[in-house]
Coordinates of C-alpha atoms and ligand atoms in Angstrom, one line a residue:
M1 CA -30.5 -110.8 34.1
S2 CA -27.3 -112.6 34.6
E3 CA -24.1 -112.1 32.4
T4 CA -21.8 -114.8 32.4
K5 CA -18.0 -114.3 33.5
N6 CA -16.7 -114.3 30.1
E7 CA -19.1 -111.4 28.8
L8 CA -18.3 -109.0 32.3
S9 CA -14.5 -109.3 31.4
E10 CA -15.6 -108.2 28.2
I11 CA -17.0 -104.9 29.1
F12 CA -14.6 -104.1 31.6
G13 CA -13.0 -103.9 28.3
F14 CA -14.6 -101.8 26.6
A15 CA -14.8 -99.3 30.0
M16 CA -11.3 -99.3 30.5
D17 CA -10.8 -98.2 26.9
A18 CA -14.0 -95.5 27.1
S19 CA -11.1 -94.2 29.9
V20 CA -9.5 -91.0 29.0
D21 CA -7.2 -92.0 31.6
G22 CA -4.1 -94.0 30.5
I23 CA -4.2 -97.5 32.6
V24 CA -2.2 -100.3 32.9
I25 CA -1.7 -103.6 34.7
T26 CA 1.5 -104.7 35.5
D27 CA 1.6 -108.3 37.0
N28 CA 3.8 -107.9 41.0
R29 CA 4.2 -111.7 41.1
Q30 CA 6.3 -111.9 38.1
P31 CA 10.1 -110.5 37.3
D32 CA 10.3 -106.4 37.2
N33 CA 6.4 -106.2 37.8
P34 CA 5.6 -106.1 33.6
I35 CA 2.9 -104.5 31.8
V36 CA 0.3 -107.6 31.7
Y37 CA -2.3 -104.9 30.3
C38 CA -2.9 -101.4 28.7
N39 CA -6.0 -99.4 27.5
S40 CA -6.1 -97.3 24.3
S41 CA -5.7 -94.2 25.7
F42 CA -2.2 -95.5 27.1
E43 CA -1.3 -96.0 23.8
L44 CA -2.7 -92.4 23.1
L45 CA -0.8 -90.7 25.7
T46 CA 2.7 -92.7 24.8
G47 CA 2.7 -93.3 21.3
Y48 CA 3.2 -96.9 21.4
N49 CA 0.8 -99.6 20.8
R50 CA 0.1 -102.1 22.5
D51 CA 2.6 -104.8 21.6
E52 CA 5.7 -102.6 22.4
I53 CA 4.4 -101.8 26.0
I54 CA 3.1 -105.5 27.0
G55 CA 5.9 -107.7 29.1
H56 CA 7.8 -104.4 29.3
N57 CA 8.6 -102.7 33.3
C58 CA 7.0 -99.6 33.4
R59 CA 10.4 -97.7 33.3
F60 CA 10.7 -97.1 29.7
L61 CA 8.3 -94.1 29.7
Q62 CA 11.2 -92.1 31.6
A63 CA 13.7 -92.9 29.1
E64 CA 16.6 -91.4 30.0
D65 CA 15.6 -89.2 32.7
R66 CA 16.5 -91.9 35.4
S67 CA 17.3 -89.9 38.8
Q68 CA 14.5 -88.5 39.1
E69 CA 12.9 -88.6 42.9
K70 CA 9.8 -89.3 42.1
R71 CA 11.1 -92.5 41.2
M72 CA 12.3 -93.3 44.5
V73 CA 8.7 -92.6 46.0
I74 CA 8.0 -95.2 43.1
R75 CA 10.0 -97.9 44.2
E76 CA 9.2 -97.6 47.8
A77 CA 4.8 -97.8 47.5
I78 CA 5.4 -101.0 45.3
Q79 CA 8.5 -102.8 47.6
K80 CA 6.1 -102.1 50.0
G81 CA 3.2 -103.4 48.4
E82 CA 1.5 -99.8 49.5
A83 CA -0.3 -97.4 46.9
C84 CA 1.1 -93.9 45.8
Q85 CA 0.8 -90.5 43.9
V86 CA 3.3 -88.8 41.8
D87 CA 3.5 -86.2 39.4
I88 CA 6.6 -87.7 37.0
R89 CA 8.6 -86.6 34.0
N90 CA 7.9 -88.9 30.5
Y91 CA 8.3 -89.7 27.7
R92 CA 6.2 -90.5 24.5
K93 CA 8.1 -92.4 21.8
D94 CA 8.8 -89.6 20.1
G95 CA 11.1 -88.4 22.5
S96 CA 8.5 -85.5 23.5
F97 CA 7.6 -85.2 27.0
F98 CA 5.0 -84.7 29.2
W99 CA 4.0 -84.5 33.2
N100 CA 2.1 -87.8 34.4
E101 CA 0.2 -87.7 37.0
L102 CA 0.8 -91.5 38.1
S103 CA -1.6 -93.5 40.8
I104 CA -0.5 -96.3 41.1
S105 CA -2.8 -99.2 43.9
P106 CA -1.8 -102.3 44.5
V107 CA -4.2 -105.3 44.0
R108 CA -4.1 -108.2 46.9
N109 CA -5.6 -111.7 46.4
D110 CA -7.2 -113.6 49.4
N111 CA -3.8 -114.7 51.6
G112 CA -3.3 -110.4 51.2
D113 CA -0.7 -110.3 49.2
V114 CA 0.1 -108.3 46.1
T115 CA -0.8 -109.9 43.1
H116 CA -0.8 -107.1 40.8
F117 CA -0.7 -103.5 40.7
I118 CA -2.6 -100.7 38.9
G119 CA -1.4 -98.2 37.9
I120 CA -4.1 -94.9 36.5
Q121 CA -1.6 -91.8 34.1
N122 CA -3.0 -88.8 32.9
D123 CA -0.9 -85.9 30.9
I124 CA -0.9 -83.0 33.5
S125 CA 1.6 -81.6 30.8
R126 CA -0.3 -78.4 30.3
R127 CA -1.5 -78.2 34.1
K128 CA 2.3 -78.1 35.2
K129 CA 3.2 -75.0 32.7
A130 CA -0.2 -73.4 33.8
E131 CA 1.2 -73.8 37.2
A132 CA 4.2 -72.4 36.2
D133 CA 3.9 -69.2 34.4
L134 CA 1.4 -68.6 37.5
I135 CA 4.1 -69.0 39.8
R136 CA 6.4 -67.0 36.9
E137 CA 3.6 -64.2 36.6
Q138 CA 2.9 -63.9 40.7
E139 CA 7.2 -63.4 41.0
N140 CA 7.0 -61.0 38.4
L141 CA 3.9 -58.9 40.4
E142 CA 5.4 -59.2 43.5
N143 CA 9.3 -57.4 41.5
R144 CA 6.8 -55.3 40.0
V145 CA 5.2 -53.9 43.1
S146 CA 8.3 -53.8 45.1
E147 CA 9.4 -51.3 42.7
R148 CA 7.0 -49.3 42.7
T149 CA 6.4 -49.6 46.2
N150 CA 10.1 -48.5 46.1
E151 CA 9.4 -45.7 43.4
L152 CA 6.2 -44.4 45.9
E153 CA 9.3 -43.7 48.5
E154 CA 10.6 -41.6 46.4
S155 CA 9.0 -39.2 45.2
E156 CA 7.2 -39.8 48.5
A157 CA 10.3 -38.7 49.9
Y158 CA 10.6 -36.7 46.9
L159 CA 7.4 -34.9 47.6
A160 CA 7.8 -34.1 50.8
G161 CA 11.2 -32.3 50.8
V162 CA 9.3 -30.0 47.8
V163 CA 6.6 -29.3 50.0
E164 CA 9.3 -28.3 52.8
T165 CA 11.6 -26.4 51.5
I166 CA 9.0 -24.2 49.5
R167 CA 8.2 -20.7 50.0
E168 CA 4.2 -20.8 50.4
S169 CA 2.0 -22.2 53.3
L170 CA 0.5 -25.5 52.2
L171 CA -2.2 -27.6 54.2
I172 CA -3.5 -31.4 53.0
L173 CA -6.9 -31.9 54.1
D174 CA -9.1 -34.4 53.3
D175 CA -12.9 -35.5 52.0
E176 CA -14.3 -33.6 55.7
L177 CA -12.0 -31.0 55.4
L178 CA -9.4 -33.0 58.1
V179 CA -6.7 -31.3 58.9
L180 CA -3.4 -34.2 57.5
S181 CA -0.5 -31.8 57.8
V182 CA 0.9 -28.2 57.4
N183 CA 4.8 -27.7 56.1
K184 CA 6.9 -26.3 57.6
H185 CA 6.8 -22.8 56.2
F186 CA 2.9 -22.9 57.3
E187 CA 4.0 -23.5 61.1
K188 CA 6.4 -20.8 61.1
S189 CA 4.1 -17.9 59.4
F190 CA 0.7 -18.8 60.5
K191 CA 2.9 -19.5 64.2
I192 CA 0.9 -22.8 65.3
S193 CA 2.8 -26.0 65.5
E194 CA 1.3 -29.1 63.1
E195 CA 0.3 -30.7 66.1
E196 CA -2.8 -27.8 67.2
L197 CA -3.9 -28.9 63.5
V198 CA -4.2 -32.3 62.2
G199 CA -6.8 -34.3 63.1
K200 CA -9.0 -31.6 63.6
E201 CA -11.8 -30.1 60.9
L202 CA -10.3 -26.6 59.5
P203 CA -13.7 -24.4 60.1
K204 CA -13.3 -25.9 63.7
V205 CA -9.9 -24.9 64.4
L206 CA -8.9 -22.6 67.0
D207 CA -12.3 -21.7 67.8
G208 CA -13.1 -21.3 64.3
A209 CA -10.6 -18.9 63.7
W210 CA -9.8 -20.6 60.4
N211 CA -13.6 -20.1 58.9
I212 CA -13.2 -17.9 56.2
D213 CA -15.6 -16.3 54.7
G214 CA -16.2 -18.1 51.0
L215 CA -13.3 -20.2 51.6
I216 CA -14.8 -23.5 53.4
H217 CA -17.9 -23.6 50.6
L218 CA -14.9 -23.7 47.7
L219 CA -12.2 -26.5 49.7
K220 CA -15.7 -28.3 50.0
D221 CA -16.9 -28.5 46.9
V222 CA -12.8 -29.0 45.2
L223 CA -14.0 -33.4 45.8
P224 CA -16.9 -33.7 44.7
T225 CA -16.6 -31.7 41.5
H226 CA -12.7 -31.8 40.8
N227 CA -13.3 -27.7 40.4
P228 CA -10.0 -26.6 42.0
F229 CA -9.6 -23.2 42.4
E230 CA -7.0 -20.5 42.0
D231 CA -6.0 -16.9 44.0
F232 CA -9.1 -16.3 45.4
E233 CA -7.6 -13.1 47.4
V234 CA -9.6 -13.1 50.8
E235 CA -8.3 -10.4 53.9
H236 CA -8.9 -11.9 57.1
T237 CA -7.9 -11.5 61.0
F238 CA -5.9 -14.6 62.1
P239 CA -4.6 -15.4 65.9
F240 CA -1.4 -14.7 67.0
I241 CA -0.5 -12.5 63.3
G242 CA -3.6 -10.4 62.8
K243 CA -5.2 -9.5 59.5
R244 CA -3.3 -11.0 56.6
R245 CA -4.7 -10.7 52.7
L246 CA -4.1 -14.3 50.8
L247 CA -3.8 -15.6 48.0
L248 CA -5.0 -19.1 47.9
N249 CA -5.2 -21.4 45.4
A250 CA -6.3 -25.4 46.2
A251 CA -6.2 -28.6 43.8
Q252 CA -7.1 -32.2 44.3
V253 CA -4.1 -34.4 45.2
T254 CA -4.5 -36.6 42.0
L255 CA -1.3 -39.4 43.5
K256 CA -2.2 -42.8 42.8
G257 CA -2.3 -44.5 46.1
K258 CA -3.5 -43.5 49.4
Y259 CA -3.1 -39.9 49.0
Q260 CA -6.2 -39.6 46.1
D261 CA -8.9 -37.7 47.2
R262 CA -6.7 -35.2 49.1
I263 CA -6.9 -31.0 48.7
L264 CA -3.8 -29.5 48.5
L265 CA -4.2 -26.1 49.3
A266 CA -1.7 -24.0 49.6
M267 CA -1.6 -20.3 50.7
E268 CA 0.6 -16.8 49.3
D269 CA 0.9 -13.8 52.1
I270 CA 0.5 -10.7 50.0
T271 CA -0.1 -8.2 52.7
E272 CA 2.5 -6.8 51.5
R273 CA 2.5 -7.1 48.2
H274 CA -0.3 -5.6 48.2
R275 CA 0.8 -2.9 50.9
I276 CA 2.9 -1.9 48.4
E277 CA 1.2 -2.0 45.0
K278 CA -2.0 0.1 46.9
Q279 CA 0.4 2.7 48.1
K280 CA 1.8 3.0 44.9
E281 CA -2.3 3.3 43.4
D282 CA -3.0 6.3 45.7
F283 CA 0.7 8.3 45.2
I284 CA -0.6 7.8 40.9
G285 CA -4.0 8.7 42.7
I286 CA -2.9 12.3 45.0
A287 CA 0.2 13.0 42.1
S288 CA -2.0 13.3 38.9
H289 CA -4.9 15.2 41.2
E290 CA -2.0 17.5 42.6
M291 CA -1.2 17.9 38.9
K292 CA -4.5 19.2 37.5
T293 CA -4.0 22.6 39.5
P294 CA -1.2 23.5 38.6
L295 CA -1.8 22.5 34.9
T296 CA -4.9 24.3 34.8
V297 CA -2.9 27.7 35.7
I298 CA -0.5 27.1 33.1
K299 CA -2.9 26.0 30.3
G300 CA -4.5 29.7 31.2
Q301 CA -1.2 32.0 31.3
L302 CA 0.0 30.0 28.1
Q303 CA -3.1 30.8 26.3
L304 CA -3.5 34.6 27.5
L305 CA 0.2 35.1 26.2
Q306 CA -0.6 33.5 22.9
R307 CA -3.4 36.2 22.5
S308 CA -1.5 38.8 22.7
F309 CA 1.4 37.6 20.4
R310 CA -1.8 37.3 18.0
Q311 CA -2.2 40.8 18.6
E312 CA 1.0 41.4 18.5
K313 CA 1.2 40.0 15.2
N314 CA 4.2 37.6 16.5
S315 CA 3.4 35.0 14.9
K316 CA 7.0 32.7 16.2
H317 CA 5.9 33.0 19.8
A318 CA 2.1 32.1 19.1
D319 CA 3.4 28.8 17.0
R320 CA 6.0 27.9 20.1
I321 CA 3.8 28.7 22.7
D322 CA 0.7 26.4 20.4
Q323 CA 3.5 23.2 20.6
A324 CA 3.4 23.9 24.2
L325 CA 0.1 24.2 24.7
S326 CA -0.8 20.8 22.3
S327 CA 2.4 19.7 25.1
L328 CA 0.6 20.2 27.4
D329 CA -2.7 19.1 26.6
K330 CA -0.4 15.5 25.9
L331 CA -0.3 15.6 29.5
N332 CA -3.2 16.7 30.6
G333 CA -4.9 13.6 28.9
L334 CA -2.3 11.7 30.3
I335 CA -3.2 12.6 33.9
A336 CA -6.3 12.4 33.4
N337 CA -6.5 8.6 32.5
L338 CA -3.8 8.2 35.1
L339 CA -6.5 10.1 37.5
D340 CA -9.0 7.6 35.9
V341 CA -7.1 4.3 36.9
S342 CA -6.7 5.5 40.3
Q343 CA -10.5 5.9 40.6
L344 CA -11.9 3.8 39.1
Q345 CA -10.3 0.7 40.7
N346 CA -11.3 2.8 44.1
G347 CA -14.6 2.3 42.8
K348 CA -14.9 6.3 43.1
I349 CA -16.2 6.9 39.0
R350 CA -19.6 8.2 39.4
F351 CA -21.7 8.3 36.5
D352 CA -24.6 10.8 35.6
E353 CA -27.1 8.0 33.4
T354 CA -28.9 10.0 30.6
E355 CA -31.0 9.0 27.1
F356 CA -29.4 10.3 24.3
I357 CA -29.3 9.4 20.4
L358 CA -26.3 7.3 19.8
S359 CA -25.7 9.7 16.3
K360 CA -25.1 13.1 18.6
L361 CA -22.2 10.2 20.7
M362 CA -20.4 9.3 17.5
D363 CA -20.9 12.9 16.5
T364 CA -19.3 14.4 19.3
A365 CA -16.2 11.6 19.1
V366 CA -15.7 12.2 16.0
E367 CA -15.1 16.0 16.4
Q368 CA -13.1 14.9 19.8
T369 CA -11.2 12.9 17.8
R370 CA -10.1 15.0 14.4
A371 CA -9.3 18.1 17.2
I372 CA -6.6 15.6 18.3
A373 CA -5.7 13.6 15.3
D374 CA -6.9 14.0 11.7
S375 CA -4.6 12.1 10.0
H376 CA -7.4 9.1 8.8
Q377 CA -11.2 9.8 7.1
I378 CA -14.2 8.2 10.8
E379 CA -16.5 6.6 8.4
V380 CA -19.7 5.5 10.5
S381 CA -22.5 3.6 9.3
G382 CA -25.2 1.9 11.1
A383 CA -27.7 2.3 13.0
V384 CA -27.0 5.2 14.7
D385 CA -30.3 6.2 15.5
T386 CA -31.1 4.0 18.4
L387 CA -31.8 5.9 22.4
I388 CA -29.6 4.2 24.4
K389 CA -28.9 5.5 28.1
G390 CA -26.2 5.8 29.8
D391 CA -22.9 8.4 30.4
F392 CA -22.5 10.7 27.7
S393 CA -19.1 11.9 27.9
R394 CA -17.4 9.2 29.1
L395 CA -19.2 6.6 26.1
S396 CA -17.9 9.1 24.2
Q397 CA -13.9 8.9 26.4
V398 CA -13.9 5.4 24.4
L399 CA -15.2 6.1 21.3
V400 CA -12.5 8.3 21.7
N401 CA -9.9 6.0 22.9
L402 CA -11.5 3.5 20.1
L403 CA -10.0 6.0 17.6
L404 CA -6.9 7.2 18.4
N405 CA -6.2 4.1 18.9
A406 CA -7.5 3.0 15.9
M407 CA -5.9 6.1 14.2
K408 CA -2.4 5.1 15.9
Y409 CA -1.6 2.1 15.0
S410 CA -2.9 2.5 11.4
P411 CA 0.1 5.1 9.9
D412 CA 0.0 3.6 6.5
S413 CA -3.7 4.0 6.8
A414 CA -6.5 6.9 5.5
R415 CA -9.6 5.2 7.1
V416 CA -11.8 4.2 10.2
E417 CA -15.2 2.4 10.2
I418 CA -17.7 2.7 13.2
H419 CA -20.5 0.4 12.8
V420 CA -23.7 0.4 14.6
G421 CA -25.3 -2.8 14.3
K422 CA -28.7 -4.0 16.9
V423 CA -28.0 -7.4 18.3
S424 CA -32.0 -9.0 20.3
D425 CA -31.6 -6.5 23.0
Y426 CA -28.1 -4.8 22.8
I427 CA -26.7 -2.6 19.9
K428 CA -23.1 -3.4 18.5
V429 CA -20.7 -1.0 18.1
A430 CA -17.5 -1.8 16.1
I431 CA -14.2 0.6 15.6
T432 CA -12.6 -1.3 12.1
D433 CA -8.7 -0.6 11.3
R434 CA -6.6 -1.7 9.1
G435 CA -3.3 -1.9 10.6
V436 CA -0.2 -3.6 12.2
G437 CA -3.2 -5.9 14.2
I438 CA -2.7 -7.9 17.4
S439 CA -1.3 -11.6 17.8
K440 CA -4.3 -13.6 19.5
E441 CA -2.4 -14.5 22.8
N442 CA -2.6 -10.7 23.2
H443 CA -6.2 -9.9 23.3
Q444 CA -7.2 -10.2 26.7
R445 CA -3.8 -9.0 27.9
I446 CA -4.3 -5.7 26.1
F447 CA -7.0 -5.3 28.7
E448 CA -4.6 -4.9 31.5
R449 CA -3.6 -2.0 33.3
F450 CA 0.0 -0.9 31.9
F451 CA -0.3 -3.7 28.9
R452 CA 1.6 -2.8 26.1
V453 CA 2.3 -5.4 23.1
D454 CA 6.8 -5.3 23.3
D455 CA 6.7 -4.7 19.5
D456 CA 5.0 -1.4 19.2
E457 CA 6.7 0.1 22.3
Q458 CA 9.4 1.3 20.3
V459 CA 7.6 3.2 17.2
F460 CA 4.3 3.7 19.3
Q461 CA 4.4 6.4 22.2
G462 CA 1.2 5.2 24.7
A463 CA 1.0 4.3 28.5
G464 CA -0.8 1.2 28.3
I465 CA -4.1 2.2 30.4
G466 CA -6.6 3.3 28.0
L467 CA -7.9 -0.3 27.4
F468 CA -8.0 -0.9 30.8
I469 CA -10.1 2.3 30.8
C470 CA -12.3 1.3 28.0
K471 CA -13.7 -1.7 29.8
Q472 CA -14.8 -0.2 32.8
I473 CA -16.4 2.0 31.9
I474 CA -18.3 0.2 29.1
E475 CA -18.3 -3.0 31.7
A476 CA -20.3 -0.2 34.1
H477 CA -22.9 -0.1 32.1
Q478 CA -23.3 -3.6 31.5
G479 CA -22.0 -4.0 28.2
T480 CA -18.9 -6.1 27.0
L481 CA -15.4 -4.8 24.8
W482 CA -13.4 -7.2 23.1
V483 CA -10.7 -6.8 20.2
E484 CA -10.9 -9.6 17.0
S485 CA -7.1 -9.2 15.2
E486 CA -5.0 -10.6 13.4
L487 CA -1.1 -9.6 13.4
N488 CA -0.5 -7.1 10.2
E489 CA -4.4 -7.6 9.7
G490 CA -6.4 -4.7 11.3
A491 CA -8.0 -4.6 14.5
T492 CA -12.1 -4.5 14.9
F493 CA -12.5 -3.6 18.7
S494 CA -16.5 -4.0 19.9
F495 CA -18.5 -2.8 22.5
T496 CA -22.2 -3.9 23.2
L497 CA -24.5 -2.0 25.6
P498 CA -28.3 -2.9 26.2
V499 CA -30.9 -0.6 24.5
K500 CA -32.9 0.8 26.9
Ligands
ADP1 P1 -1.3 3.0 24.8 O1 -2.2 3.0 23.3 O2 -1.4 3.9 24.7 O3 -0.1 1.5 24.6 P2 -4.3 0.9 25.3 O4 -4.5 0.6 26.4 O5 -4.8 2.1 24.4 O6 -2.6 2.0 25.1 O7 -3.7 0.1 24.4 C1 -2.9 -1.6 24.5 C2 -1.8 -2.2 23.5 O8 -2.8 -2.7 22.5 C3 -1.6 -1.4 22.3 O9 0.4 -1.1 23.3 C4 -1.3 -1.9 21.1 O10 -0.2 -2.3 21.9 C5 -2.4 -2.9 20.9 N1 -3.4 -1.9 20.5 C6 -4.7 -1.3 21.1 N2 -5.3 -0.9 20.1 C7 -5.1 -1.5 18.7 C8 -5.5 -1.3 18.0 N3 -6.5 -0.6 16.8 N4 -4.0 -2.4 16.5 C9 -3.5 -2.8 17.4 N5 -2.8 -2.7 18.3 C10 -3.7 -2.1 19.0

């Protein structure tokens, strides 16, 4: 198959028009290198039509923007008859700007003279814009990174300052419990220098001197389970400083960046505080114990006196002795409670278990309560025929305490209710009053030793130990004691006991 020359040039013409690149051909033999051919894409690219293009030099594409360096590159290549490639700023017929990626190639005749140049053009404005955006973004990013680094350096310095000033011993560990750093307070308190610890596994430091029971296990859990621990109390003998009692807290350090997987272990030395607390408790224990005997003697003597006054029908003196005896009973109650607190704390209370029907316990408790205060009607209902096992007098002490509280804190009401319910293999005893109530934030705290609600202190007398004792007694019986109440809405104190 052989096409004629004309046919071939027609096909080349179609091919050129089909190209997405703008193509121009200039005649180098003519003055000012005029354009002798342009394809349709060039028309589309520039907005000019063929008639406006043919015969012109390509420079019309630069409009007024003549001082571009890239023009020199083109001019030099044309003068030397060489190929070149430049990105040059060009303008369409409507004046709008575009970036032109221009490739120029010379066409030579048999003598080697450059007869034509072929220029291939491409609108790369979008690519240029994307490049410029990218550069701007990179600069922004670099700025942000450097700002962030500054911030981090500042906060690192700030943290280091805090860590060094704090009056608590601090240790930073990695996920293998390798010591990374300790603060000055640690060095001073434990008489170990940072160098002796850093880089070593905490459990192996100083021949295992820091291998504290339970602590290593808790520390190993901090990172995998994200489980911090608080107020873990230990007593341990350390090298150089001897036996110490510590309160330990540990948490994952959650700073971003290089400190992410670290454990911060804070240690508070409570040896001294613990010693003073113990002395105080021992004193309360001893003092209340020592007061019991003289008080029993005083009570005996007063009762004797009272009897003889009554026989002599001296009611004035007998009444005064009555008042003294009632105050003495209160004092005895307080001392018995203080003694209970101290014994409960030292684990010295013995519980004597017997089996009994709940109604017997209720009757005894109600009777004892009435002997002390008879201001309210006490109504008992529910499953009082249940057989339970426990320390009768201690459980009765709990009931009396809750009933007296119910009366004391509901002075404007006339009734207190006890209801016994069976819940699974437990009985639940609920004591309800319609008194001043307790706000939610104090529901836990009222069971703490010596805690009293501030607002009640002026109005109601008390030492803040009754509920603490009740809770200990109930828990020693494998039950729980809690309160449900709202301020000014009365209160229900409930406890459970397992049914035997
Ligand atoms: P005390 O009554 O001697 O202060 P408790 O340990 O028995 O000590 O009670 C602790 C605190 O709980 C009381 O000071 C009181 O504020 C609150 N509380 C106890 N029982 C009741 C109740 N039934 N209603 C309202 N507040 C109560």
